[in-house]
Short mmCIF file of C-alpha atoms in Angstrom, two decimals:
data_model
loop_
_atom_site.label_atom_id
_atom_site.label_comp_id
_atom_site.label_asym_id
_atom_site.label_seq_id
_atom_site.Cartn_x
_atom_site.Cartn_y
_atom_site.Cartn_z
CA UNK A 383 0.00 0.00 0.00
CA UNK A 384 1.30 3.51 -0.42
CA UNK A 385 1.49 5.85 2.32
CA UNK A 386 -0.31 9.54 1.90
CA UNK A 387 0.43 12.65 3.94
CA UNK A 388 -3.05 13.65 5.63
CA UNK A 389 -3.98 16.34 7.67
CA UNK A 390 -1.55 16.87 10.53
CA UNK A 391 -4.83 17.21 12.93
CA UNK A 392 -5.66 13.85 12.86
CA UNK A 393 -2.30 13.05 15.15
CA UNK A 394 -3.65 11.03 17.61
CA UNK A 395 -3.31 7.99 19.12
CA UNK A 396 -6.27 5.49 18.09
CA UNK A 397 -8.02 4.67 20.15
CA UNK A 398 -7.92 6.99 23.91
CA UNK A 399 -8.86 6.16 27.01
CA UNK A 400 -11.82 8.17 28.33
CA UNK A 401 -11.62 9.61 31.54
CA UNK A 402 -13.69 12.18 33.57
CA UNK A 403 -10.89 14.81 35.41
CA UNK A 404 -12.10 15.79 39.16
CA UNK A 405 -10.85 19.32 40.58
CA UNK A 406 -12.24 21.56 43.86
CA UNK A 407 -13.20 25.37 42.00
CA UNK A 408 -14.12 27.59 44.19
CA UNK A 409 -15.32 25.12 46.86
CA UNK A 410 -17.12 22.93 44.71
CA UNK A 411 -16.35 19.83 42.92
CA UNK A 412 -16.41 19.89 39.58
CA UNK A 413 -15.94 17.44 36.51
CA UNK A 414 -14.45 17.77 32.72
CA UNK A 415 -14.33 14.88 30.23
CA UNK A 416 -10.72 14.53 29.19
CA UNK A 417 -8.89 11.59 26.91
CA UNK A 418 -5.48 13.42 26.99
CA UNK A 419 -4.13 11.56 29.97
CA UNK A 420 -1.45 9.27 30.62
CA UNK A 421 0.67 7.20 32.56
CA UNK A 422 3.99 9.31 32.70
CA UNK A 423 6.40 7.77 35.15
CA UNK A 424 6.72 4.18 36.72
CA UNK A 425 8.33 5.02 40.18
CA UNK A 426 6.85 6.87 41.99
CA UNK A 427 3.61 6.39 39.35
CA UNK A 428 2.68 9.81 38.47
CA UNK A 429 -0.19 10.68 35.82
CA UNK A 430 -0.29 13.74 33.32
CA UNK A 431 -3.37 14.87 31.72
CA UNK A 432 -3.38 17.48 28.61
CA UNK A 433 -6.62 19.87 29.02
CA UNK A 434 -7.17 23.41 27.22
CA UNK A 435 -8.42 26.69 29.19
CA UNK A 436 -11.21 24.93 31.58
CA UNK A 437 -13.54 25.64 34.37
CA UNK A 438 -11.55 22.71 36.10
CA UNK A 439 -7.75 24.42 35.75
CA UNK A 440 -8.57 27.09 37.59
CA UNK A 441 -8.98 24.35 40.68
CA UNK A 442 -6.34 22.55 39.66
CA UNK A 443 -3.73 25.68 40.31
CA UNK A 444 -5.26 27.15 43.10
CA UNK A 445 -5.56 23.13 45.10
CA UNK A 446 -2.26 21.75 43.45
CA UNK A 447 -4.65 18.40 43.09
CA UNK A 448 -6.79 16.60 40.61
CA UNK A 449 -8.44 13.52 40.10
CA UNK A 450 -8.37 10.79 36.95
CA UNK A 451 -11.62 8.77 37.14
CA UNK A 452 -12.57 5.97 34.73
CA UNK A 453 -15.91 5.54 33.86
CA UNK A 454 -17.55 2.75 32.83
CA UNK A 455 -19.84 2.12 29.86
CA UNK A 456 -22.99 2.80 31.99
CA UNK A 457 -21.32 6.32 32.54
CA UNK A 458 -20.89 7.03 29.11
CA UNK A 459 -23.84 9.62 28.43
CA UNK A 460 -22.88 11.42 32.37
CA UNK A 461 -19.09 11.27 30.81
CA UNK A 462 -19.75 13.27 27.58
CA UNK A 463 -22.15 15.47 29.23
CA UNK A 464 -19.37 16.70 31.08
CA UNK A 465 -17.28 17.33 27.90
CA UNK A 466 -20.41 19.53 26.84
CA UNK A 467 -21.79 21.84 29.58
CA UNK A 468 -18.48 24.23 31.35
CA UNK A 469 -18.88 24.41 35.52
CA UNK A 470 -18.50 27.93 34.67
CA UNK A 471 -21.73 27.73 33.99
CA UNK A 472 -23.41 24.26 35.46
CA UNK A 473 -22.80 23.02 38.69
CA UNK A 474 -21.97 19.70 37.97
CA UNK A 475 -20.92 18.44 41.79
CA UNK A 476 -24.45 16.75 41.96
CA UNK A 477 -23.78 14.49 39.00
CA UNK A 478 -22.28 11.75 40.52
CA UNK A 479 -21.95 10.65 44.12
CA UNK A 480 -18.45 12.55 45.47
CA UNK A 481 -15.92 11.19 47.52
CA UNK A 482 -12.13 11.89 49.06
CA UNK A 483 -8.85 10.04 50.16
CA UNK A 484 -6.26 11.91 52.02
CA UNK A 485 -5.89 14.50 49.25
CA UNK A 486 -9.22 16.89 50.03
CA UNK A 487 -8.84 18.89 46.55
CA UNK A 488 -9.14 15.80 44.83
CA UNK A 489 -12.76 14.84 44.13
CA UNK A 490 -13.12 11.28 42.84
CA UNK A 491 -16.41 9.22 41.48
CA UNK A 492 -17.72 6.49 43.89
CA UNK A 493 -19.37 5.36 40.35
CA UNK A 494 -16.23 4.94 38.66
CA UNK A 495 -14.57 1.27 38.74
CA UNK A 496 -10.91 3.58 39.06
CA UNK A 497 -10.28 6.43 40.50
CA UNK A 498 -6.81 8.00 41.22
CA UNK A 499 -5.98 10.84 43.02
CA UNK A 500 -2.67 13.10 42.36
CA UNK A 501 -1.16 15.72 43.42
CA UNK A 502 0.48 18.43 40.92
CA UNK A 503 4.07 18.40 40.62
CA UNK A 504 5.04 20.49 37.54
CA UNK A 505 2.53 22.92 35.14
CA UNK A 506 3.75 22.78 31.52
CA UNK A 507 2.30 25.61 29.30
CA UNK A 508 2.33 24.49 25.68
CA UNK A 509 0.84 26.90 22.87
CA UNK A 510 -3.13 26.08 23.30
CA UNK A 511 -3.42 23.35 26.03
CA UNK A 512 -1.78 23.41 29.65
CA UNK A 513 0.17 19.77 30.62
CA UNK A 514 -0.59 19.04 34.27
CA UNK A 515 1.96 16.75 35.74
CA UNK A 516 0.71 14.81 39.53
CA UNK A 517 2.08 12.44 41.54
CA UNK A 518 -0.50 9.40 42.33
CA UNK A 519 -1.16 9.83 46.30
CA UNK A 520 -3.98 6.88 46.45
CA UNK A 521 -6.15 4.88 43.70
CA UNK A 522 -9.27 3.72 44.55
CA UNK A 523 -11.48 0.45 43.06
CA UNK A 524 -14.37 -1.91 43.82
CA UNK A 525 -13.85 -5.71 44.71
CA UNK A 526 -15.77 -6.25 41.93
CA UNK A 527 -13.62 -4.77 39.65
CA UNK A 528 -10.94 -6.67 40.59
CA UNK A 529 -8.90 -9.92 39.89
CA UNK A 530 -6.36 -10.52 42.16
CA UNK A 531 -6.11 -7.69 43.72
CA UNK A 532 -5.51 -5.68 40.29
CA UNK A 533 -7.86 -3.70 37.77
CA UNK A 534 -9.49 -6.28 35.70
CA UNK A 535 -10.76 -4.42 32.05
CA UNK A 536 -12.93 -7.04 31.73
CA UNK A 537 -14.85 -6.23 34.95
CA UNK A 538 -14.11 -2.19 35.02
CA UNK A 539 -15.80 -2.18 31.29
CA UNK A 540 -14.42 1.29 30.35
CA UNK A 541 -14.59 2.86 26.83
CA UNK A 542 -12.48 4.98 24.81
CA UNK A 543 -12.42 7.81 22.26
CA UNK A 544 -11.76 8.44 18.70
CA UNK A 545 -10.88 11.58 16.88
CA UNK A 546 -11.37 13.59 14.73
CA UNK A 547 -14.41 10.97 13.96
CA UNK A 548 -16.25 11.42 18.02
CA UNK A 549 -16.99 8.06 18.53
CA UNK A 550 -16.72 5.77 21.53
CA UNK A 551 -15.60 2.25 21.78
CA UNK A 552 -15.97 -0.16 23.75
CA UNK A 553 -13.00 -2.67 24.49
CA UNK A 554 -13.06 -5.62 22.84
CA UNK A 555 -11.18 -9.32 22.79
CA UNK A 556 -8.40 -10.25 24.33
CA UNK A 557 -5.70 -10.06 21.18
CA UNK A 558 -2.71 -11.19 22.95
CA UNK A 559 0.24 -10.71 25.95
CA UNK A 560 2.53 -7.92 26.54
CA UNK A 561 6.21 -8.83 27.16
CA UNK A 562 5.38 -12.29 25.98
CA UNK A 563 3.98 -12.91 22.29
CA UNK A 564 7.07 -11.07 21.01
CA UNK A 565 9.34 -14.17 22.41
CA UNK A 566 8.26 -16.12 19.07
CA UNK A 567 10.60 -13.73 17.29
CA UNK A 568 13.89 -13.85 19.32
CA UNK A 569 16.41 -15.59 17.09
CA UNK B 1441 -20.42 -0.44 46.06
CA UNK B 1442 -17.13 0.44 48.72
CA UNK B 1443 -14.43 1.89 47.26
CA UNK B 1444 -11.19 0.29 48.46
CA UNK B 1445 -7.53 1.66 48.38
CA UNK B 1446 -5.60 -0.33 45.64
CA UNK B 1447 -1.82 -0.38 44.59
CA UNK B 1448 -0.89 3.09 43.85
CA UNK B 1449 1.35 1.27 41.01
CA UNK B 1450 -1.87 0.48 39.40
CA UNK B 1451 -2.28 3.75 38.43
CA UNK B 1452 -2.74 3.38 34.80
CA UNK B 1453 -5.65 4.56 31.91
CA UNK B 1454 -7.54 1.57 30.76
CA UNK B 1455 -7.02 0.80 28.12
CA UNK B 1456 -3.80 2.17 26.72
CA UNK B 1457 -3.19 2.32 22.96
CA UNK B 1458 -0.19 0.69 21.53
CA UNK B 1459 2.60 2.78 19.60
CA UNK B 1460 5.83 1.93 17.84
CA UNK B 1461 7.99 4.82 18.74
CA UNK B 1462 10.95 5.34 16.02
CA UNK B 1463 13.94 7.22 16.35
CA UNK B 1464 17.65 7.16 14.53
CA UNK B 1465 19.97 5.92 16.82
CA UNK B 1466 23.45 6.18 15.73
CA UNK B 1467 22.72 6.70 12.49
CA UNK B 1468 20.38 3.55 12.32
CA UNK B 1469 16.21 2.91 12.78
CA UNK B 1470 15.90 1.69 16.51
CA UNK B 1471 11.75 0.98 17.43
CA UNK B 1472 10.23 0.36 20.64
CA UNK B 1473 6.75 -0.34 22.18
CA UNK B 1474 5.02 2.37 24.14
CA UNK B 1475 1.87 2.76 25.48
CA UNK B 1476 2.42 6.07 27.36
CA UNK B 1477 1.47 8.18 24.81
CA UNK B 1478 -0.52 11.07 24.33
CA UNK B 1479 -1.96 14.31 21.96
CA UNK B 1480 -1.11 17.06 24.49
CA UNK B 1481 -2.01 20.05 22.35
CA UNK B 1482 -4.84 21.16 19.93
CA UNK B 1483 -3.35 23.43 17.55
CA UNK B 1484 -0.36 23.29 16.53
CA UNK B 1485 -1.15 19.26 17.02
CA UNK B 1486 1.48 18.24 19.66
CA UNK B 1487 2.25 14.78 21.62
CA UNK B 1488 3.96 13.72 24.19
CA UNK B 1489 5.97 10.09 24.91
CA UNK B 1490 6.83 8.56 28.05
CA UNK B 1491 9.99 6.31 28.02
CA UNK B 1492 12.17 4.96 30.76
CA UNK B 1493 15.87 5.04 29.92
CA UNK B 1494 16.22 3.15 26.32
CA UNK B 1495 18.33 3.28 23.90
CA UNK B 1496 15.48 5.06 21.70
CA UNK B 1497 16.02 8.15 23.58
CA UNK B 1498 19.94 8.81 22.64
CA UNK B 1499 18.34 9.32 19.00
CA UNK B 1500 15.48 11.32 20.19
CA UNK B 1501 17.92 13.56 22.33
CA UNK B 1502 20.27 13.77 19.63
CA UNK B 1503 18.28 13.90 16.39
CA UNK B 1504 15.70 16.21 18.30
CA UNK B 1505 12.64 13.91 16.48
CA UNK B 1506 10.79 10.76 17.07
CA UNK B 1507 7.76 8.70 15.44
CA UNK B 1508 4.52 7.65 17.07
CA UNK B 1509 3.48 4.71 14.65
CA UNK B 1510 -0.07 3.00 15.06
CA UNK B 1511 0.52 -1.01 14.13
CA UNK B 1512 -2.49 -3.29 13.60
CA UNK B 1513 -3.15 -6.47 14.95
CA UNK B 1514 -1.67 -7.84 12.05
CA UNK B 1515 1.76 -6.52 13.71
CA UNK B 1516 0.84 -7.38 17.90
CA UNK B 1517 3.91 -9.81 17.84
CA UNK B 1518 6.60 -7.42 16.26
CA UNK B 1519 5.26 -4.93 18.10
CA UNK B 1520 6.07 -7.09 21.44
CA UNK B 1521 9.26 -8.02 20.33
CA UNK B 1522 10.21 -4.29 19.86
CA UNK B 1523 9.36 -4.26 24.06
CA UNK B 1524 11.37 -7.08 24.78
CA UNK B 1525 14.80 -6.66 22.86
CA UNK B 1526 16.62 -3.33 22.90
CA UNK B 1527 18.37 -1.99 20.61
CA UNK B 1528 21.81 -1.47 22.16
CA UNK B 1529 21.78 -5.20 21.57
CA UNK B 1530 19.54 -6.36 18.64
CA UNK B 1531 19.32 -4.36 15.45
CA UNK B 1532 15.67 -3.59 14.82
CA UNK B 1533 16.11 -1.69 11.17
CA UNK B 1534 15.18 -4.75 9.17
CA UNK B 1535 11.94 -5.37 11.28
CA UNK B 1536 9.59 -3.01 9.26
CA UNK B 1537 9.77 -1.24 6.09
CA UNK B 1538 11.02 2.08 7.34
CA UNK B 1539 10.68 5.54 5.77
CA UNK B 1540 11.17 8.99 6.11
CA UNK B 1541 8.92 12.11 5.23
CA UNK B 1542 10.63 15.98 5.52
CA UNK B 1543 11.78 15.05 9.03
CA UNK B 1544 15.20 12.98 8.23
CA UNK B 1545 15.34 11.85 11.89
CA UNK B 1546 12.12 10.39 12.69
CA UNK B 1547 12.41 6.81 10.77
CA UNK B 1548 8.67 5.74 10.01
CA UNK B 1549 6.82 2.17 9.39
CA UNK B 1550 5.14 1.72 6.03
CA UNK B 1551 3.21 -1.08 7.64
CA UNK B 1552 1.52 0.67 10.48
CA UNK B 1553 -1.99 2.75 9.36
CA UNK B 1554 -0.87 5.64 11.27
CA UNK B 1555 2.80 7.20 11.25
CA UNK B 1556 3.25 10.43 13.01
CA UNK B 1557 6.90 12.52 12.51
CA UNK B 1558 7.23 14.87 15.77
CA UNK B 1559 9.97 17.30 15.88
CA UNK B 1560 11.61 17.32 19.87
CA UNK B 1561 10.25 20.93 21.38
CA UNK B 1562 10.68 20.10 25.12
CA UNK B 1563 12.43 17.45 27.54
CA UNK B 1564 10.30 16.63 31.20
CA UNK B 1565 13.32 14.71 32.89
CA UNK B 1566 10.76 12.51 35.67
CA UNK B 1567 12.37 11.20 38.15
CA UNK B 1568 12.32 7.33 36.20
CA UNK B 1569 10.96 8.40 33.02
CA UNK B 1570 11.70 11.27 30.45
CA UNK B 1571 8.21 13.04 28.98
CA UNK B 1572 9.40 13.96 25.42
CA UNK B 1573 7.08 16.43 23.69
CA UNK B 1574 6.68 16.84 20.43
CA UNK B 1575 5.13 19.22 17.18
CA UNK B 1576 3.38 16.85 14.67
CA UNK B 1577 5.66 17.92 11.31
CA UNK B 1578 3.76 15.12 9.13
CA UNK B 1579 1.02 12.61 9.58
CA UNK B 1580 1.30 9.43 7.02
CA UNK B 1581 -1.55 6.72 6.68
CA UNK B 1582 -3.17 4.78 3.52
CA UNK B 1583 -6.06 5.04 1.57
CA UNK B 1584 -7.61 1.66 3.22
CA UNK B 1585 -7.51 3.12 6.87
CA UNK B 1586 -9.34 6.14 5.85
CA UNK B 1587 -13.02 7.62 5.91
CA UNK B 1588 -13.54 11.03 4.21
CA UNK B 1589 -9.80 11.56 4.92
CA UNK B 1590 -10.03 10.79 8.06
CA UNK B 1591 -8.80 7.41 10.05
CA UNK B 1592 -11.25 5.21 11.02
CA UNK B 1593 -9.91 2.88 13.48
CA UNK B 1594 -12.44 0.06 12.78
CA UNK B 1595 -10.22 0.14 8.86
CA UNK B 1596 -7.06 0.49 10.93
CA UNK B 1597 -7.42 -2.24 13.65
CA UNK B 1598 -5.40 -1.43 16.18
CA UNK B 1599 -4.94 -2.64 20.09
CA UNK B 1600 -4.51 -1.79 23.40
CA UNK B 1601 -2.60 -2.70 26.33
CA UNK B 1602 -3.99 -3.57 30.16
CA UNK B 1603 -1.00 -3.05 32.73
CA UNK B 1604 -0.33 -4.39 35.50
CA UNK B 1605 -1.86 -7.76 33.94
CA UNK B 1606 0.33 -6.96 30.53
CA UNK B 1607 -2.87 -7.88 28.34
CA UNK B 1608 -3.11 -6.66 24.80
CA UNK B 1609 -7.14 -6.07 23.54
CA UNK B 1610 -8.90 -5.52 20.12
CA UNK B 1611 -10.77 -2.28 19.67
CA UNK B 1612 -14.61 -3.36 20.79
CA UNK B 1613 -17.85 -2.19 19.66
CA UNK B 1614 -19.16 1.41 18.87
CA UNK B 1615 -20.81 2.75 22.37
CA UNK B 1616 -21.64 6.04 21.45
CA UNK B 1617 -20.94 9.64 20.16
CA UNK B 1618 -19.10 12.16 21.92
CA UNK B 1619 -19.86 15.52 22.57
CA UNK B 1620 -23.42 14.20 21.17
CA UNK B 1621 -24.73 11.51 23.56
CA UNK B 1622 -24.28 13.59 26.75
CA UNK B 1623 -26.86 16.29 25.10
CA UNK B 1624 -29.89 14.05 26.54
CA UNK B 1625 -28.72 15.11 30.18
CA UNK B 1626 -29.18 18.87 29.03
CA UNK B 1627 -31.74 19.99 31.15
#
């Protein structure tokens, strides 16, 4: 097949990981859809998440804390909702039921089979979107989400994103194992 | 449901798409798996990798580019292998069919749907990984992959990765629209 050059705003990684961001504004929790969000370091784990001028950063700098929640499925129509309506102008800390770990300007979902709670280490400013580095303090999960002690997909039953097209995903079957299926090839 | 306090090193997005990150090391294609990986900024596009200490990032340092390449299924064991041997010690430049757009340093795979060239604009040294972030200079995919121009990642076929259970997952059914099915909440 032969490679074209297409439109350089259709970088993205296929497909992203949904995720609803928690952050305390002014006193209130408050909740932003985001898919920019990674892993970023292994020890001590530490998250980053890539948002544009939100309700939610304003929190974010004043508490130095934020929250990565993972919805599930059943969430999805609550999740894009909050991509939708700005806290500027909705008060969305009635949407789902609102807890906290040690880390008070952290908001996290009791709904959510994952929720992780960080505190912000470094604030990278980049041209349009701000790059807010945390470090995890606690991660929170259901039994029932849970195999072994560890976040089962299976069980969470998250969803992702693609763009540019706006669709969601659901996960789908198993396809192989990491650090193991590439052994075949070793010469 | 009670929330209980998990392994803070199971901090992770679920699930995590899977990248082949390119870069000329010494003069030669080195590629490596990654899964922490991420559009950071809207316009100009931008990403952003997070890699422990491999021999990928001497090129990335040095050259001052990188590639983010999508494989398919198709390549799942490759793509594993490039996670398990490094480079310092295997040469990895025969694996793929590489080529290059305008950006001489990031080496790109003519098998993978998507092939992103980033040019190196800032370093985040981590205190185990490095955050490398990157402008998108050229996005390459193929005809097949596409819908009205744009990828359509039920043509390109890609997977995902589960950590800390290391499990690699197809791309599941459609589950919705964004910034469309939240509307209903509207009130």
């Amino acid at each position: 097949m032969d490679e074209i050059k297409i439109d350089s705003q259709h970088a993205f990684v296929y497909p992203m990981p949904m995720t609803i961001i928690g952050a305390l504004v002014e006193g209130r929790p408050n909740f932003m859809a985001a898919a920019w969000v990674s892993r970023v370091n292994f020890k001590p784990a530490m998250m980053m998440i890539a948002l544009g001028a939100h309700h939610t950063n304003l929190g974010i700098e004043r508490e130095g804390a934020f929250s990565i929640n993972v919805p599930d499925v059943a969430l999805l129509e609550k999740t894009d909702y909050c991509g939708i309506v700005s806290g500027k102008k909705v008060d969305k800390s009635k949407l789902f039921e609102v807890f906290t770990g040690s880390l008070a300007g952290a908001p996290l979902i009791k709904e959510c089979p994952l929720a992780i709670a960080c505190r912000l280490t470094q604030t990278v400013k980049l041209p349009f979107d701000t790059l807010y580095i945390g470090d995890v303090v606690e991660v929170f999960s259901e039994e029932r989400c849970l195999t072994d002690g560890k976040p089962d997909v299976q069980k969470m039953n998250p969803f992702t994103l693609t763009m540019p097209d706006n669709r969601y995903w659901r996960v789908g079957e198993l396809a192989g194992r990491a650090w193991s299926d590439g052994k075949k090839l070793k010469s």
